[in-house]
Tab-separated table of C-alpha atoms and ligand atoms in Angstrom:
chain	number	residue	atom	x	y	z
U	1	MET	CA	-38.066	4.957	-3.786
U	2	SER	CA	-37.793	3.387	-7.189
U	3	SER	CA	-37.608	5.597	-10.260
U	4	VAL	CA	-40.819	4.120	-11.698
U	5	LEU	CA	-42.833	6.406	-9.491
U	6	SER	CA	-43.537	9.750	-11.019
U	7	GLU	CA	-42.682	12.743	-8.902
U	8	ARG	CA	-46.300	13.308	-8.062
U	9	ILE	CA	-46.915	9.752	-6.938
U	10	GLU	CA	-43.696	9.810	-4.982
U	11	ALA	CA	-44.874	12.918	-3.135
U	12	ILE	CA	-48.131	11.161	-2.247
U	13	TYR	CA	-46.193	8.188	-0.944
U	14	ARG	CA	-43.954	10.425	1.201
U	15	GLN	CA	-47.064	12.029	2.644
U	16	VAL	CA	-48.516	8.594	3.501
U	17	ILE	CA	-45.313	7.677	5.364
U	18	ALA	CA	-45.248	10.978	7.253
U	19	ARG	CA	-48.911	10.701	8.229
U	20	ASN	CA	-48.778	7.051	9.265
U	21	PRO	CA	-45.428	6.684	11.032
U	22	GLY	CA	-44.224	3.214	11.943
U	23	GLU	CA	-46.917	1.393	9.965
U	24	ASP	CA	-44.528	-0.592	7.762
U	25	GLU	CA	-47.038	-3.080	6.336
U	26	PHE	CA	-49.385	-0.248	5.360
U	27	HIS	CA	-46.528	1.597	3.627
U	28	GLN	CA	-45.630	-1.588	1.756
U	29	ALA	CA	-49.206	-2.169	0.544
U	30	VAL	CA	-49.609	1.460	-0.546
U	31	LYS	CA	-46.261	1.518	-2.357
U	32	GLU	CA	-47.123	-1.598	-4.328
U	33	VAL	CA	-50.351	-0.072	-5.595
U	34	LEU	CA	-48.904	3.403	-6.269
U	35	GLU	CA	-46.102	1.890	-8.361
U	36	SER	CA	-48.737	0.623	-10.806
U	37	LEU	CA	-50.693	3.850	-11.159
U	38	GLY	CA	-48.514	6.105	-13.336
U	39	PRO	CA	-50.182	5.172	-16.656
U	40	VAL	CA	-53.638	5.422	-15.056
U	41	LEU	CA	-53.141	9.103	-14.229
U	42	VAL	CA	-52.079	9.751	-17.809
U	43	LYS	CA	-55.265	8.149	-19.129
U	44	TYR	CA	-57.619	9.614	-16.510
U	45	PRO	CA	-56.545	13.199	-15.686
U	46	GLU	CA	-59.724	13.659	-13.592
U	47	PHE	CA	-58.269	11.260	-11.012
U	48	SER	CA	-55.397	13.711	-10.444
U	49	GLU	CA	-57.639	16.778	-10.428
U	50	GLN	CA	-59.929	15.167	-7.860
U	51	LYS	CA	-56.936	13.948	-5.781
U	52	ILE	CA	-58.354	10.430	-5.843
U	53	ILE	CA	-55.108	8.703	-4.836
U	54	GLU	CA	-54.604	11.028	-1.871
U	55	ARG	CA	-58.197	10.428	-0.757
U	56	ILE	CA	-57.992	6.658	-1.235
U	57	CYS	CA	-54.901	6.455	0.993
U	58	GLU	CA	-56.734	8.138	3.877
U	59	PRO	CA	-59.342	5.833	5.494
U	60	GLU	CA	-62.830	7.304	5.818
U	61	ARG	CA	-62.924	6.365	9.497
U	62	GLN	CA	-60.649	4.603	12.023
U	63	ILE	CA	-62.013	3.194	15.262
U	64	ILE	CA	-59.777	2.026	18.128
U	65	PHE	CA	-61.325	0.756	21.347
U	66	ARG	CA	-60.675	-1.002	24.652
U	67	VAL	CA	-61.746	-4.632	24.980
U	68	PRO	CA	-61.794	-5.767	28.628
U	69	TRP	CA	-62.578	-9.409	29.406
U	70	GLN	CA	-62.131	-12.001	32.160
U	71	ASP	CA	-60.413	-15.370	31.793
U	72	ASP	CA	-61.678	-18.602	33.367
U	73	HIS	CA	-59.806	-17.815	36.598
U	74	GLY	CA	-61.392	-14.418	36.981
U	75	GLU	CA	-58.295	-12.491	35.948
U	76	VAL	CA	-58.981	-9.296	33.981
U	77	HIS	CA	-57.337	-8.731	30.571
U	78	ILE	CA	-57.331	-5.678	28.337
U	79	ASN	CA	-56.950	-5.956	24.565
U	80	ARG	CA	-57.180	-3.355	21.852
U	81	GLY	CA	-59.872	-3.513	19.164
U	82	PHE	CA	-59.732	-1.935	15.705
U	83	ARG	CA	-62.020	-1.286	12.762
U	84	VAL	CA	-60.714	0.737	9.849
U	85	GLN	CA	-63.523	1.743	7.496
U	86	PHE	CA	-61.436	2.461	4.454
U	87	ASN	CA	-63.748	3.284	1.617
U	88	SER	CA	-67.480	2.998	0.933
U	89	ALA	CA	-67.662	4.393	-2.615
U	90	ILE	CA	-68.996	1.185	-4.142
U	91	GLY	CA	-70.797	-0.400	-1.188
U	92	PRO	CA	-70.849	-0.816	2.599
U	93	TYR	CA	-67.466	-1.404	4.232
U	94	LYS	CA	-66.647	-5.106	3.932
U	95	GLY	CA	-63.724	-7.114	5.236
U	96	GLY	CA	-62.645	-9.532	7.902
U	97	LEU	CA	-61.576	-9.359	11.527
U	98	ARG	CA	-58.157	-10.664	12.534
U	99	PHE	CA	-57.430	-11.822	16.089
U	100	HIS	CA	-53.680	-12.278	16.462
U	101	PRO	CA	-51.067	-10.895	18.882
U	102	SER	CA	-49.246	-9.150	16.001
U	103	VAL	CA	-52.266	-6.949	15.239
U	104	TYR	CA	-51.760	-3.171	15.452
U	105	LEU	CA	-53.089	-0.286	13.402
U	106	GLY	CA	-50.510	-0.753	10.595
U	107	ILE	CA	-51.607	-4.359	9.974
U	108	ILE	CA	-55.300	-3.475	9.928
U	109	LYS	CA	-54.649	-0.573	7.567
U	110	PHE	CA	-52.628	-2.668	5.125
U	111	LEU	CA	-55.367	-5.292	5.131
U	112	GLY	CA	-58.105	-2.667	4.691
U	113	PHE	CA	-56.240	-1.065	1.810
U	114	GLU	CA	-55.794	-4.417	0.035
U	115	GLN	CA	-59.403	-5.306	0.744
U	116	LEU	CA	-60.713	-2.194	-0.964
U	117	PHE	CA	-59.194	-3.100	-4.346
U	118	LYS	CA	-59.863	-6.813	-3.918
U	119	ASN	CA	-63.540	-6.153	-3.241
U	120	ALA	CA	-63.768	-3.892	-6.289
U	121	LEU	CA	-62.241	-6.660	-8.424
U	122	THR	CA	-65.002	-9.086	-7.398
U	123	GLY	CA	-67.495	-6.882	-9.257
U	124	MET	CA	-69.803	-7.012	-6.225
U	125	PRO	CA	-71.160	-3.861	-4.484
U	126	ILE	CA	-68.854	-3.929	-1.461
U	127	GLY	CA	-66.522	-1.248	-0.091
U	128	GLY	CA	-63.378	-1.928	1.902
U	129	GLY	CA	-62.734	-2.255	5.631
U	130	LYS	CA	-60.843	-4.430	8.084
U	131	GLY	CA	-60.675	-4.899	11.814
U	132	GLY	CA	-59.423	-7.073	14.597
U	133	SER	CA	-57.577	-7.226	17.862
U	134	ASP	CA	-54.231	-8.155	19.394
U	135	PHE	CA	-56.127	-10.881	21.298
U	136	ASP	CA	-54.561	-14.339	20.881
U	137	PRO	CA	-57.218	-17.084	20.630
U	138	LYS	CA	-54.524	-19.823	20.814
U	139	GLY	CA	-54.768	-21.775	24.036
U	140	LYS	CA	-57.954	-20.009	25.165
U	141	THR	CA	-61.049	-21.967	26.179
U	142	ASP	CA	-64.356	-21.608	24.341
U	143	GLY	CA	-65.682	-19.639	27.309
U	144	GLU	CA	-62.793	-17.178	27.179
U	145	VAL	CA	-63.140	-16.713	23.425
U	146	MET	CA	-66.875	-16.139	23.882
U	147	ARG	CA	-66.408	-13.492	26.578
U	148	PHE	CA	-63.772	-11.740	24.485
U	149	CYS	CA	-66.046	-11.745	21.403
U	150	GLN	CA	-68.980	-10.427	23.447
U	151	SER	CA	-66.888	-7.574	24.838
U	152	PHE	CA	-65.439	-6.790	21.381
U	153	MET	CA	-68.908	-6.645	19.815
U	154	THR	CA	-70.366	-4.586	22.662
U	155	GLU	CA	-68.316	-1.669	21.365
U	156	LEU	CA	-68.136	-2.520	17.658
U	157	GLN	CA	-71.911	-2.985	17.185
U	158	ARG	CA	-72.598	0.760	17.060
U	159	HIS	CA	-70.410	1.014	13.951
U	160	LEU	CA	-71.929	-1.927	12.027
U	161	GLY	CA	-75.056	-2.685	10.005
U	162	GLU	CA	-75.944	-4.545	6.825
U	163	TYR	CA	-75.875	-1.223	4.932
U	164	VAL	CA	-72.987	0.208	6.954
U	165	ASP	CA	-70.166	-2.226	7.650
U	166	VAL	CA	-70.150	-6.025	7.360
U	167	PRO	CA	-67.234	-7.880	9.013
U	168	ALA	CA	-66.273	-11.535	8.517
U	169	GLY	CA	-63.383	-13.768	9.539
U	170	ASP	CA	-59.638	-13.628	8.918
U	171	ILE	CA	-56.716	-15.160	10.855
U	172	GLY	CA	-57.966	-16.259	14.308
U	173	VAL	CA	-61.619	-15.613	13.470
U	174	GLY	CA	-63.615	-18.573	12.127
U	175	GLY	CA	-67.091	-20.013	12.517
U	176	ARG	CA	-66.900	-20.184	16.325
U	177	GLU	CA	-65.970	-16.517	16.714
U	178	ILE	CA	-68.489	-15.313	14.109
U	179	GLY	CA	-71.182	-17.202	16.078
U	180	TYR	CA	-70.342	-15.454	19.355
U	181	LEU	CA	-70.043	-12.071	17.614
U	182	PHE	CA	-73.368	-12.494	15.829
U	183	GLY	CA	-75.095	-13.648	19.019
U	184	GLN	CA	-73.963	-10.549	20.886
U	185	TYR	CA	-74.922	-8.229	18.008
U	186	LYS	CA	-78.377	-9.800	17.888
U	187	ARG	CA	-78.822	-9.430	21.625
U	188	LEU	CA	-77.669	-5.802	21.787
U	189	THR	CA	-79.691	-4.612	18.801
U	190	ASN	CA	-82.711	-6.919	19.206
U	191	ARG	CA	-82.555	-7.475	15.446
U	192	TYR	CA	-82.008	-10.684	13.502
U	193	GLU	CA	-79.933	-8.800	10.980
U	194	SER	CA	-78.319	-11.708	9.124
U	195	GLY	CA	-76.504	-9.485	6.647
U	196	VAL	CA	-74.384	-7.756	9.305
U	197	LEU	CA	-71.713	-10.483	9.408
U	198	THR	CA	-70.624	-13.128	6.912
U	199	GLY	CA	-69.052	-16.518	7.462
U	200	LYS	CA	-72.051	-17.502	9.574
U	201	GLY	CA	-73.019	-21.132	10.258
U	202	ILE	CA	-75.224	-22.920	7.743
U	203	GLY	CA	-78.185	-23.245	10.124
U	204	TRP	CA	-78.324	-19.521	10.949
U	205	GLY	CA	-77.871	-17.475	7.791
U	206	GLY	CA	-74.548	-18.715	6.466
U	207	SER	CA	-73.799	-19.657	2.881
U	208	LEU	CA	-72.615	-22.988	1.587
U	209	VAL	CA	-69.109	-22.722	0.041
U	210	ARG	CA	-68.149	-19.653	2.171
U	211	LYS	CA	-65.845	-21.832	4.296
U	212	GLU	CA	-64.134	-23.290	1.230
U	213	ALA	CA	-64.256	-20.151	-0.901
U	214	THR	CA	-60.887	-18.448	-0.364
U	215	GLY	CA	-58.908	-21.629	-0.982
U	216	TYR	CA	-61.069	-22.898	-3.838
U	217	GLY	CA	-61.020	-19.462	-5.449
U	218	ALA	CA	-57.230	-19.203	-5.249
U	219	VAL	CA	-56.898	-22.544	-7.025
U	220	TYR	CA	-59.364	-21.466	-9.723
U	221	PHE	CA	-57.231	-18.370	-10.266
U	222	VAL	CA	-54.080	-20.489	-10.656
U	223	ARG	CA	-55.966	-22.822	-12.996
U	224	GLU	CA	-56.852	-19.802	-15.168
U	225	MET	CA	-53.276	-18.458	-15.145
U	226	LEU	CA	-52.000	-21.850	-16.255
U	227	LYS	CA	-54.730	-22.139	-18.889
U	228	ALA	CA	-53.621	-18.779	-20.340
U	229	ARG	CA	-50.184	-20.380	-20.726
U	230	LYS	CA	-51.631	-23.549	-22.260
U	231	ASN	CA	-50.890	-25.547	-19.121
U	232	GLY	CA	-52.937	-27.131	-16.321
U	233	LEU	CA	-52.888	-28.361	-12.710
U	234	GLU	CA	-53.236	-32.074	-13.463
U	235	GLY	CA	-50.206	-33.980	-12.179
U	236	LYS	CA	-48.469	-30.880	-10.767
U	237	THR	CA	-46.601	-31.019	-7.460
U	238	CYS	CA	-47.758	-28.296	-5.072
U	239	VAL	CA	-46.648	-26.740	-1.807
U	240	VAL	CA	-49.166	-24.840	0.332
U	241	SER	CA	-47.955	-22.877	3.343
U	242	GLY	CA	-50.213	-22.653	6.381
U	243	ALA	CA	-52.742	-25.130	7.738
U	244	GLY	CA	-55.647	-22.820	8.480
U	245	ASN	CA	-58.893	-22.305	6.607
U	246	VAL	CA	-57.316	-20.935	3.416
U	247	ALA	CA	-54.593	-23.596	3.228
U	248	ILE	CA	-56.958	-26.504	3.921
U	249	TYR	CA	-59.401	-25.638	1.127
U	250	THR	CA	-56.594	-24.724	-1.247
U	251	MET	CA	-55.211	-28.230	-0.749
U	252	GLU	CA	-58.670	-29.747	-1.172
U	253	LYS	CA	-59.308	-28.084	-4.544
U	254	LEU	CA	-55.765	-28.784	-5.772
U	255	GLN	CA	-56.302	-32.453	-5.018
U	256	GLN	CA	-59.736	-32.441	-6.682
U	257	LEU	CA	-58.173	-31.002	-9.834
U	258	GLY	CA	-55.563	-33.756	-9.977
U	259	ALA	CA	-52.554	-32.008	-8.414
U	260	LYS	CA	-50.418	-33.491	-5.633
U	261	VAL	CA	-49.827	-31.459	-2.469
U	262	VAL	CA	-46.611	-32.577	-0.765
U	263	ALA	CA	-46.231	-30.069	2.080
U	264	CYS	CA	-48.019	-27.644	4.385
U	265	SER	CA	-47.013	-25.818	7.577
U	266	ASP	CA	-47.915	-23.806	10.635
U	267	SER	CA	-46.006	-21.077	12.450
U	268	GLN	CA	-43.864	-23.695	14.261
U	269	GLY	CA	-42.746	-25.915	11.401
U	270	ILE	CA	-43.412	-27.761	8.165
U	271	VAL	CA	-44.697	-31.208	7.312
U	272	ILE	CA	-43.612	-33.037	4.164
U	273	HIS	CA	-45.492	-36.065	2.871
U	274	GLU	CA	-44.170	-37.225	-0.486
U	275	ARG	CA	-47.113	-39.501	-1.279
U	276	GLY	CA	-49.498	-36.578	-0.795
U	277	ILE	CA	-50.905	-34.725	2.232
U	278	ASP	CA	-53.725	-36.582	4.021
U	279	LEU	CA	-56.256	-33.776	4.157
U	280	ASP	CA	-58.711	-35.595	6.429
U	281	LEU	CA	-55.998	-35.710	9.074
U	282	VAL	CA	-55.129	-31.996	8.654
U	283	LYS	CA	-58.835	-31.136	9.031
U	284	GLN	CA	-59.139	-33.331	12.120
U	285	LEU	CA	-56.045	-31.759	13.715
U	286	LYS	CA	-56.822	-28.155	12.824
U	287	GLU	CA	-60.603	-27.828	12.575
U	288	VAL	CA	-61.638	-30.301	15.284
U	289	GLU	CA	-58.793	-30.743	17.764
U	290	ARG	CA	-57.132	-27.291	17.273
U	291	ARG	CA	-53.656	-28.854	17.471
U	292	ARG	CA	-50.238	-28.180	15.938
U	293	ILE	CA	-49.285	-29.563	12.508
U	294	SER	CA	-46.352	-31.427	14.185
U	295	ASP	CA	-48.917	-34.023	15.289
U	296	TYR	CA	-49.380	-34.963	11.618
U	297	ALA	CA	-46.007	-36.748	11.587
U	298	VAL	CA	-46.818	-38.505	14.866
U	299	ARG	CA	-49.821	-40.120	13.194
U	300	HIS	CA	-48.238	-40.699	9.742
U	301	LYS	CA	-44.884	-42.419	10.140
U	302	ASP	CA	-43.822	-41.844	6.511
U	303	ALA	CA	-44.277	-38.056	6.809
U	304	ARG	CA	-41.512	-35.732	7.979
U	305	TYR	CA	-41.905	-32.774	10.342
U	306	ILE	CA	-39.167	-30.123	10.444
U	307	ALA	CA	-39.444	-27.667	13.323
U	308	GLY	CA	-38.749	-24.145	12.050
U	309	GLY	CA	-38.236	-25.465	8.477
U	310	ASN	CA	-38.581	-23.363	5.344
U	311	ILE	CA	-41.386	-24.718	3.154
U	312	TRP	CA	-40.127	-22.841	0.048
U	313	GLU	CA	-37.059	-25.105	-0.115
U	314	ILE	CA	-39.271	-27.978	-1.226
U	315	PRO	CA	-39.240	-28.364	-5.038
U	316	CYS	CA	-42.681	-27.837	-6.599
U	317	HIS	CA	-44.435	-26.681	-9.772
U	318	VAL	CA	-47.009	-24.584	-7.945
U	319	ALA	CA	-46.530	-22.653	-4.688
U	320	MET	CA	-49.486	-21.239	-2.788
U	321	PRO	CA	-48.480	-19.046	0.168
U	322	SER	CA	-51.588	-19.213	2.354
U	323	ALA	CA	-50.397	-18.341	5.863
U	324	THR	CA	-49.655	-14.652	6.466
U	325	GLN	CA	-47.980	-11.447	5.250
U	326	ASN	CA	-44.316	-11.411	4.188
U	327	GLU	CA	-43.851	-15.162	4.605
U	328	LEU	CA	-42.022	-15.552	1.259
U	329	ASN	CA	-38.976	-13.337	0.618
U	330	GLY	CA	-36.613	-12.710	-2.290
U	331	ARG	CA	-34.352	-15.600	-1.357
U	332	ASP	CA	-37.295	-17.995	-1.111
U	333	ALA	CA	-38.576	-16.806	-4.487
U	334	LYS	CA	-35.178	-17.429	-6.118
U	335	MET	CA	-35.108	-20.904	-4.636
U	336	LEU	CA	-38.596	-21.693	-5.964
U	337	VAL	CA	-37.663	-20.460	-9.445
U	338	ARG	CA	-34.426	-22.456	-9.406
U	339	ASN	CA	-36.366	-25.575	-8.370
U	340	GLY	CA	-38.730	-25.343	-11.358
U	341	CYS	CA	-41.751	-23.504	-9.939
U	342	ILE	CA	-44.024	-22.226	-12.737
U	343	ALA	CA	-46.930	-20.630	-10.843
U	344	VAL	CA	-47.557	-18.870	-7.536
U	345	GLY	CA	-51.031	-18.060	-6.211
U	346	GLU	CA	-51.306	-15.938	-3.079
U	347	GLY	CA	-53.990	-17.333	-0.772
U	348	ALA	CA	-52.905	-15.050	2.077
U	349	ASN	CA	-52.846	-11.250	2.007
U	350	MET	CA	-49.452	-9.870	0.839
U	351	PRO	CA	-47.516	-13.079	1.668
U	352	THR	CA	-44.721	-12.277	-0.803
U	353	THR	CA	-42.294	-9.455	-0.016
U	354	PRO	CA	-41.674	-6.826	-2.738
U	355	GLU	CA	-38.283	-8.475	-3.471
U	356	GLY	CA	-40.011	-11.841	-3.883
U	357	VAL	CA	-42.606	-10.395	-6.253
U	358	ARG	CA	-39.818	-8.842	-8.336
U	359	VAL	CA	-38.049	-12.222	-8.626
U	360	PHE	CA	-41.240	-13.956	-9.797
U	361	LEU	CA	-42.069	-11.247	-12.350
U	362	ASP	CA	-38.511	-11.135	-13.699
U	363	ALA	CA	-38.529	-14.915	-14.100
U	364	ASN	CA	-41.872	-14.720	-15.945
U	365	ILE	CA	-43.557	-17.016	-13.419
U	366	ALA	CA	-47.378	-16.917	-13.467
U	367	PHE	CA	-47.813	-14.839	-10.305
U	368	GLY	CA	-51.327	-14.262	-8.913
U	369	PRO	CA	-51.278	-11.506	-6.260
U	370	GLY	CA	-53.571	-11.892	-3.239
U	371	LYS	CA	-55.853	-9.040	-4.246
U	372	ALA	CA	-56.960	-11.075	-7.236
U	373	ALA	CA	-56.141	-14.671	-6.289
U	374	ASN	CA	-57.707	-14.697	-2.815
U	375	ALA	CA	-60.780	-12.618	-3.679
U	376	GLY	CA	-62.997	-15.725	-3.681
U	377	GLY	CA	-63.540	-15.510	0.081
U	378	VAL	CA	-64.960	-12.029	0.139
U	379	ALA	CA	-66.806	-12.625	-3.146
U	380	THR	CA	-68.648	-15.514	-1.513
U	381	SER	CA	-69.305	-13.272	1.500
U	382	ALA	CA	-71.110	-10.988	-0.937
U	383	LEU	CA	-73.048	-14.023	-2.181
U	384	GLU	CA	-73.947	-14.728	1.451
U	385	MET	CA	-75.218	-11.134	1.767
U	386	GLN	CA	-77.328	-11.630	-1.366
U	387	GLN	CA	-78.912	-14.757	0.104
U	388	ASN	CA	-79.560	-12.962	3.405
U	389	ALA	CA	-81.184	-10.016	1.617
U	390	SER	CA	-83.515	-12.299	-0.333
U	391	ARG	CA	-84.024	-14.731	2.607
U	392	ASP	CA	-82.869	-17.523	0.340
U	393	SER	CA	-80.262	-20.274	0.589
U	394	TRP	CA	-78.575	-21.663	-2.455
U	395	THR	CA	-77.192	-25.166	-3.075
U	396	PHE	CA	-73.499	-25.966	-2.836
U	397	ASP	CA	-73.192	-26.592	-6.581
U	398	TYR	CA	-74.966	-23.379	-7.563
U	399	THR	CA	-72.848	-21.274	-5.190
U	400	GLU	CA	-69.602	-22.944	-6.199
U	401	LYS	CA	-70.398	-22.339	-9.857
U	402	LYS	CA	-70.906	-18.651	-9.118
U	403	LEU	CA	-67.565	-18.544	-7.284
U	404	ASP	CA	-65.850	-20.203	-10.239
U	405	GLU	CA	-67.397	-17.670	-12.642
U	406	ILE	CA	-66.288	-14.753	-10.462
U	407	MET	CA	-62.697	-16.004	-10.232
U	408	THR	CA	-62.585	-16.701	-13.970
U	409	ARG	CA	-63.826	-13.154	-14.613
U	410	ILE	CA	-61.275	-11.630	-12.201
U	411	HIS	CA	-58.554	-13.485	-14.059
U	412	ALA	CA	-59.809	-12.259	-17.426
U	413	ASP	CA	-60.144	-8.644	-16.165
U	414	THR	CA	-56.707	-8.489	-14.573
U	415	HIS	CA	-55.114	-10.190	-17.566
U	416	ALA	CA	-56.757	-7.777	-20.021
U	417	THR	CA	-55.970	-4.709	-17.888
U	418	ALA	CA	-52.294	-5.658	-17.637
U	419	GLU	CA	-52.168	-5.947	-21.403
U	420	GLU	CA	-54.006	-2.654	-21.946
U	421	PHE	CA	-51.548	-0.801	-19.708
U	422	GLY	CA	-48.447	-2.253	-21.321
U	423	ALA	CA	-47.539	-5.008	-18.858
U	424	PRO	CA	-48.751	-8.255	-20.446
U	425	GLY	CA	-48.815	-11.219	-18.058
U	426	ASN	CA	-48.250	-8.980	-15.018
U	427	TYR	CA	-51.240	-9.646	-12.739
U	428	VAL	CA	-49.848	-7.287	-10.071
U	429	VAL	CA	-50.246	-4.340	-12.401
U	430	GLY	CA	-53.518	-5.752	-13.772
U	431	ALA	CA	-55.104	-6.187	-10.323
U	432	ASN	CA	-53.910	-2.857	-8.939
U	433	ILE	CA	-55.123	-0.886	-11.945
U	434	ALA	CA	-58.426	-2.724	-12.508
U	435	GLY	CA	-59.358	-2.453	-8.805
U	436	PHE	CA	-58.261	1.173	-8.561
U	437	ILE	CA	-60.192	2.344	-11.629
U	438	LYS	CA	-63.473	0.874	-10.329
U	439	VAL	CA	-63.126	2.639	-6.972
U	440	ALA	CA	-61.821	5.877	-8.504
U	441	ASN	CA	-64.669	6.131	-11.029
U	442	ALA	CA	-67.226	5.748	-8.226
U	443	MET	CA	-65.450	8.368	-6.122
U	444	VAL	CA	-65.455	10.868	-8.994
U	445	ALA	CA	-69.180	10.242	-9.558
U	446	LEU	CA	-70.050	10.720	-5.883
U	447	GLY	CA	-68.347	14.114	-5.615
U	448	LEU	CA	-65.998	15.433	-2.967
U	449	ILE	CA	-67.179	13.541	0.109
A	501	LIG	N1	-60.601	-11.949	5.436
A	501	LIG	C1	-60.970	-12.311	4.096
A	501	LIG	C2	-60.145	-11.516	3.102
A	501	LIG	O1	-59.021	-11.188	3.373
A	501	LIG	C3	-62.478	-12.288	3.856
A	501	LIG	C4	-63.184	-11.006	4.116
A	501	LIG	C5	-64.703	-11.098	4.018
A	501	LIG	O2	-65.239	-12.137	3.668
A	501	LIG	O3	-65.324	-10.067	4.294
A	501	LIG	O4	-60.557	-11.226	2.008
């Protein structure tokens, strides 16, 4: 443990490790937040008296369930389903579902913990939760994905509700999966309860801009960080890891704002296109054909594909890790800094390791942590809930403007909080403290529950 942690906070952290053995990602997420909280306890002694940190680290409820389903050949498969309802002090549990073979309780808990503070930062009335399964949608047919989703929802439905818990997508869960999940919820409950899931299709309760929101929002956050340093995105060279929903709409907004994206990736390799990534092709490959990014170089002869390559070796001004947790380590961060990188915006959840974060902060890079930078997705989910509650549907421009305002406000809040607590320019500290104080104040007000 680093010496920055006071003895009391260190004891809390030890307790979290002892209580949640083997959940490395959860430990990492908790440690990062706890390291910021020392000055908060000095300013707000009631948070210590009420044991707010201890309570925040213990989810309100954790659900683990069996998900049996049959593939197209009739073979039976068993997966494990999760929903961790972390905290509902400021609103119903809210957060995505991740379907990926790496999913276990430690991943869902780290994501739920991050989500709680992220959701508070949006300023919307949403608590924190996360769920998912170790099911791998890759290579499965639509029919198999549908049967899995139906089985998953058959159990999960009893724990959901527009005032209870509102899931959405994450890795492996997009519009197709949300459709099957919503259909099964509707059938089981006999209720057209639009507000129970977000990320829905436009014709059945979804919101315009939700699909684009995480990526667009992350770029707005980077734009604001650069603005605070009297700089801008125009003409900047950018690298975006991943090729999923977040990466695609990050690239789209970067291009719209006059930046040049020269590389993206998937879990198998990286593609480099010096004259600028052809986003229509990435969308066709990923959103329509569900293929690997290696096919990009088959169709564009002047692009290069490197199997197993490291995207952070490519020189850039702006790096946007938008794939998955711990995808950018200390060595990668040093390389980026050496190559002239000036800003990093995390589109994914916790993509930079603690060593990487340290390198960026020490080098005074504008570093936007996921909690703040990727909050645009869930913020727009809350906008979707608002539209569902009022049976309204807003235009693209109106919704995008709201997203922009929210991201601009999150930047201003985290920037001001960092300054107030003696860490100017440190958005990690700013996001952790600003998110924590909102949740903690609500918990104090609601009493010991
Ligand atoms: N999975 C997204 C996130 O990490 C979105 C969650 C939501 O919209 O509820 O924030």
